Protein backbone atom coordinates (compact mmCIF):
# COMPACT_ATOMS: atom_id res chain seq x y z
CA MET A 1 1.26 -17.79 16.59
CA ALA A 2 0.69 -19.07 13.06
CA GLN A 3 2.69 -17.40 10.33
CA ALA A 4 1.23 -16.51 6.94
CA SER A 5 3.81 -18.40 4.85
CA PRO A 6 7.37 -19.69 5.42
CA ALA A 7 8.38 -18.15 2.08
CA TYR A 8 7.62 -14.53 2.90
CA LYS A 9 10.60 -12.19 2.90
CA ILE A 10 10.68 -9.05 5.05
CA LEU A 11 13.16 -6.19 4.82
CA LEU A 12 13.66 -4.38 8.16
CA VAL A 13 14.78 -0.74 7.93
CA ASP A 14 15.61 1.32 11.03
CA ASP A 15 18.62 3.29 12.26
CA ASP A 16 18.01 2.06 15.83
CA ALA A 17 20.04 -1.13 16.32
CA ASP A 18 17.89 -2.17 19.31
CA ILE A 19 14.70 -1.95 17.24
CA LEU A 20 16.27 -4.00 14.45
CA GLU A 21 17.44 -6.63 16.93
CA LEU A 22 14.02 -6.82 18.60
CA LEU A 23 12.20 -7.20 15.27
CA GLU A 24 14.73 -9.67 13.92
CA TYR A 25 14.56 -11.89 17.00
CA ASN A 26 10.78 -12.08 17.03
CA LEU A 27 10.19 -12.37 13.28
CA LEU A 28 12.78 -15.11 12.91
CA LYS A 29 10.77 -17.11 15.44
CA GLU A 30 7.85 -16.78 13.01
CA ASN A 31 10.04 -18.27 10.24
CA PHE A 32 10.13 -15.18 8.06
CA LEU A 33 13.17 -14.64 5.85
CA LEU A 34 14.82 -11.35 6.83
CA ALA A 35 17.21 -8.71 5.55
CA LYS A 36 18.17 -5.45 7.31
CA ALA A 37 19.08 -1.88 6.41
CA THR A 38 19.82 1.18 8.56
CA ASN A 39 18.72 4.02 6.27
CA GLY A 40 16.71 4.76 3.15
CA LYS A 41 19.59 4.41 0.71
CA GLU A 42 20.51 1.01 2.09
CA ALA A 43 16.83 0.02 1.91
CA ILE A 44 16.64 0.76 -1.81
CA ALA A 45 19.77 -1.26 -2.51
CA ALA A 46 18.63 -4.13 -0.29
CA ALA A 47 15.18 -4.22 -1.90
CA LYS A 48 16.75 -4.71 -5.34
CA THR A 49 18.80 -7.71 -4.23
CA PHE A 50 16.50 -9.24 -1.59
CA GLN A 51 13.16 -8.70 -3.39
CA PRO A 52 11.06 -8.56 -0.19
CA HIS A 53 7.34 -9.15 -0.01
CA LEU A 54 7.11 -6.63 2.83
CA ILE A 55 9.28 -3.72 3.97
CA ILE A 56 8.96 -2.57 7.59
CA MET A 57 10.52 0.87 7.72
CA ASP A 58 11.09 3.82 10.05
CA VAL A 59 10.43 7.37 8.86
CA MET A 60 13.23 9.42 10.43
CA MET A 61 16.61 8.01 9.39
CA PRO A 62 19.99 9.43 8.26
CA GLU A 63 21.15 9.51 4.63
CA MET A 64 17.57 9.22 3.34
CA ASP A 65 14.29 9.17 5.27
CA GLY A 66 11.79 6.35 4.95
CA ILE A 67 9.18 8.31 3.02
CA GLU A 68 11.61 9.26 0.26
CA ALA A 69 12.93 5.69 0.17
CA ALA A 70 9.39 4.34 -0.16
CA ARG A 71 8.65 6.82 -2.95
CA GLN A 72 11.70 5.69 -4.91
CA ILE A 73 11.00 2.01 -4.30
CA LYS A 74 7.35 2.25 -5.36
CA SER A 75 8.24 4.27 -8.46
CA ASN A 76 10.01 1.15 -9.73
CA PRO A 77 7.46 -1.17 -11.44
CA GLU A 78 9.48 -4.10 -10.12
CA PHE A 79 8.11 -3.32 -6.64
CA LYS A 80 4.51 -2.45 -7.49
CA ASN A 81 3.27 -5.38 -5.36
CA THR A 82 5.76 -4.93 -2.53
CA LEU A 83 4.05 -3.96 0.72
CA ILE A 84 5.45 -1.19 2.91
CA LEU A 85 4.57 -0.89 6.58
CA PHE A 86 5.87 2.20 8.34
CA LEU A 87 6.82 1.62 11.98
CA THR A 88 7.63 5.00 13.46
CA ALA A 89 7.40 7.30 16.46
CA ARG A 90 5.90 10.02 14.23
CA GLY A 91 2.19 10.10 14.99
CA GLU A 92 1.23 13.35 13.24
CA GLU A 93 -1.52 13.11 10.65
CA TYR A 94 0.52 14.96 8.01
CA THR A 95 3.36 12.43 8.34
CA GLU A 96 0.93 9.53 8.02
CA ILE A 97 -0.63 11.07 4.91
CA ALA A 98 2.83 11.64 3.41
CA ALA A 99 3.62 7.99 4.09
CA PHE A 100 0.54 6.77 2.25
CA GLU A 101 1.24 9.18 -0.59
CA SER A 102 4.64 7.54 -0.95
CA GLY A 103 3.02 4.13 -1.45
CA ALA A 104 2.70 2.72 2.07
CA THR A 105 0.25 -0.08 2.77
CA ASP A 106 0.06 0.41 6.53
CA TYR A 107 1.29 2.77 9.24
CA VAL A 108 2.00 1.82 12.86
CA VAL A 109 3.08 4.24 15.60
CA LYS A 110 5.68 3.14 18.15
CA PRO A 111 6.06 1.92 20.87
CA ILE A 112 5.99 -1.56 19.41
CA LYS A 113 3.37 -4.02 20.62
CA LEU A 114 4.96 -7.18 19.30
CA ARG A 115 2.04 -9.60 19.33
CA ALA A 116 -0.24 -7.04 17.70
CA LEU A 117 2.44 -6.16 15.14
CA ILE A 118 3.04 -9.79 14.17
CA SER A 119 -0.71 -10.36 13.82
CA ARG A 120 -0.90 -7.28 11.62
CA ILE A 121 1.98 -8.48 9.45
CA ASN A 122 0.35 -11.88 8.98
CA ALA A 123 -3.00 -10.27 8.17
CA LEU A 124 -1.38 -7.97 5.59
CA LEU A 125 0.53 -10.75 3.87
CA THR A 126 -2.39 -13.15 3.89
CA ARG A 127 -4.91 -10.61 2.59
CA GLU A 128 -2.62 -9.18 -0.07
CA ALA A 129 -1.78 -12.67 -1.34
CA ILE A 130 -5.41 -13.37 -2.31
CA VAL A 131 -5.77 -13.87 -6.06
CA PRO A 132 -9.00 -12.84 -7.82
CA GLU A 133 -11.22 -15.84 -8.47
CA SER A 134 -11.92 -15.19 -12.12
CA LYS A 135 -9.09 -15.83 -14.56
CA ASN A 136 -10.82 -13.54 -17.08
CA ASP A 137 -11.37 -10.65 -14.71
CA VAL A 138 -10.72 -7.77 -17.08
CA ILE A 139 -12.66 -4.51 -16.82
CA SER A 140 -12.81 -2.42 -19.97
CA ILE A 141 -14.49 0.99 -19.84
CA GLY A 142 -13.79 3.32 -22.75
CA ASP A 143 -10.04 3.71 -23.16
CA LEU A 144 -9.38 2.29 -19.70
CA VAL A 145 -8.58 -1.42 -19.32
CA ILE A 146 -8.01 -3.01 -15.90
CA ASP A 147 -6.68 -6.57 -15.58
CA ARG A 148 -7.34 -7.62 -11.99
CA VAL A 149 -5.43 -10.89 -12.36
CA GLN A 150 -2.22 -9.36 -13.70
CA TYR A 151 -2.54 -6.23 -11.55
CA ALA A 152 -2.13 -4.16 -14.70
CA ALA A 153 -4.00 -1.22 -16.15
CA THR A 154 -3.75 0.74 -19.40
CA PHE A 155 -5.30 3.95 -20.71
CA GLN A 156 -5.38 4.45 -24.48
CA GLY A 157 -2.94 1.54 -24.73
CA ARG A 158 -0.42 3.18 -22.38
CA ALA A 159 0.55 1.21 -19.29
CA LEU A 160 -0.29 2.94 -16.00
CA ILE A 161 2.17 2.74 -13.12
CA LEU A 162 -0.08 2.16 -10.12
CA PRO A 163 1.03 1.21 -6.59
CA LYS A 164 -0.95 -1.68 -5.17
CA LYS A 165 -3.53 0.35 -3.24
CA GLU A 166 -4.11 2.77 -6.11
CA PHE A 167 -4.76 -0.20 -8.39
CA GLU A 168 -7.10 -1.86 -5.89
CA LEU A 169 -9.02 1.36 -5.34
CA LEU A 170 -9.40 1.94 -9.08
CA SER A 171 -10.37 -1.68 -9.63
CA PHE A 172 -12.99 -1.61 -6.88
CA LEU A 173 -14.58 1.61 -8.12
CA ALA A 174 -14.56 0.46 -11.76
CA LYS A 175 -16.14 -2.84 -10.75
CA ASN A 176 -19.00 -0.87 -9.19
CA PRO A 177 -19.72 1.91 -11.72
CA ASN A 178 -22.18 4.73 -10.95
CA LYS A 179 -22.37 3.70 -7.29
CA VAL A 180 -21.40 6.20 -4.60
CA PHE A 181 -19.02 5.15 -1.81
CA ASN A 182 -18.07 7.31 1.13
CA ARG A 183 -14.55 7.31 2.61
CA ASP A 184 -15.35 4.81 5.37
CA GLU A 185 -16.78 2.34 2.87
CA LEU A 186 -13.71 2.63 0.62
CA LEU A 187 -11.36 2.20 3.57
CA GLU A 188 -13.23 -0.95 4.58
CA LYS A 189 -13.44 -2.41 1.06
CA VAL A 190 -9.91 -1.56 -0.13
CA TRP A 191 -7.74 -1.30 2.99
CA GLY A 192 -9.66 -3.69 5.23
CA SER A 193 -10.92 -3.38 8.79
CA ASP A 194 -7.63 -4.48 10.35
CA VAL A 195 -5.63 -1.57 8.90
CA PHE A 196 -6.07 1.76 10.67
CA VAL A 197 -5.57 4.75 8.40
CA VAL A 198 -6.98 8.27 8.35
CA GLU A 199 -9.91 9.10 6.08
CA ARG A 200 -7.81 11.53 4.04
CA THR A 201 -5.82 8.55 2.79
CA VAL A 202 -8.69 7.90 0.37
CA ASP A 203 -8.54 11.49 -0.90
CA VAL A 204 -4.79 11.19 -1.45
CA HIS A 205 -5.18 8.02 -3.52
CA ILE A 206 -8.06 9.51 -5.53
CA ARG A 207 -5.91 12.55 -6.32
CA LYS A 208 -3.05 10.28 -7.42
CA LEU A 209 -5.40 8.33 -9.72
CA ARG A 210 -6.72 11.54 -11.27
CA GLU A 211 -3.16 12.43 -12.21
CA LYS A 212 -3.00 9.26 -14.31
CA ILE A 213 -6.48 8.94 -15.84
CA PRO A 214 -9.02 11.60 -16.88
CA GLU A 215 -10.89 13.13 -13.95
CA TYR A 216 -14.28 12.29 -15.44
CA TYR A 217 -13.80 8.63 -14.50
CA ILE A 218 -13.87 9.36 -10.76
CA LYS A 219 -16.42 11.95 -9.73
CA THR A 220 -16.75 13.62 -6.33
CA LEU A 221 -20.16 14.11 -4.77
CA LYS A 222 -19.40 16.82 -2.24
CA GLY A 223 -20.24 15.76 1.28
CA VAL A 224 -21.19 12.26 0.10
CA GLY A 225 -18.30 10.39 -1.50
CA TYR A 226 -16.87 9.17 -4.79
CA LEU A 227 -18.24 7.24 -7.75
CA PHE A 228 -16.76 5.75 -10.89
CA SER A 229 -18.54 7.15 -13.93
CA ILE A 230 -18.79 5.57 -17.35
CA ASP A 231 -19.91 8.91 -18.83
CA LYS A 232 -17.53 11.74 -19.76
CA ALA A 233 -20.09 14.41 -18.87
């Protein structure tokens, strides 16, 4: 199976030694560079030294759970482009939503299907590595400025700390002002068809964006969807 790039680094985080060994064995065959941790605290420390492109992490672990570890990792601007894939036995919707709120890119429920997981990893890394075509792709609407090349955004000159999916959602909406998108359309356009997430994931990310920019930018049309507005009214 073709691998996305020989340079990609993956941090594996799980308190189950058998799971770590299984993942390590199969991902090494794909020529990924690997590091391992057995709990959330170790994951944070390892991320700082290893600088992974992707973190594959369990939820329930000793010392610190995966969701709290992800939250702390994504709160550091150094890791704003780091992808986090949760690989867990927890299949409840509320856990999945909490995972995406913490900054996750994807969520996979065990048991592990190795070939499907490796395909998913390659798809994530390949898709997320795409660079916008235009080198002058800057969106400026009122006090909000979005630089889609640098993955940076400011409001009234103040830098916004946006995890990757929050930035991509904001960028997509701002690129299509005054156009209504329902949840399914936003999931398809921002997360992609090969990532399976619940519809409420969109609501969670919209709520997070509204905490960082004025609510008038992103309007809700009840029962229809969301639109990016260039008017304050």
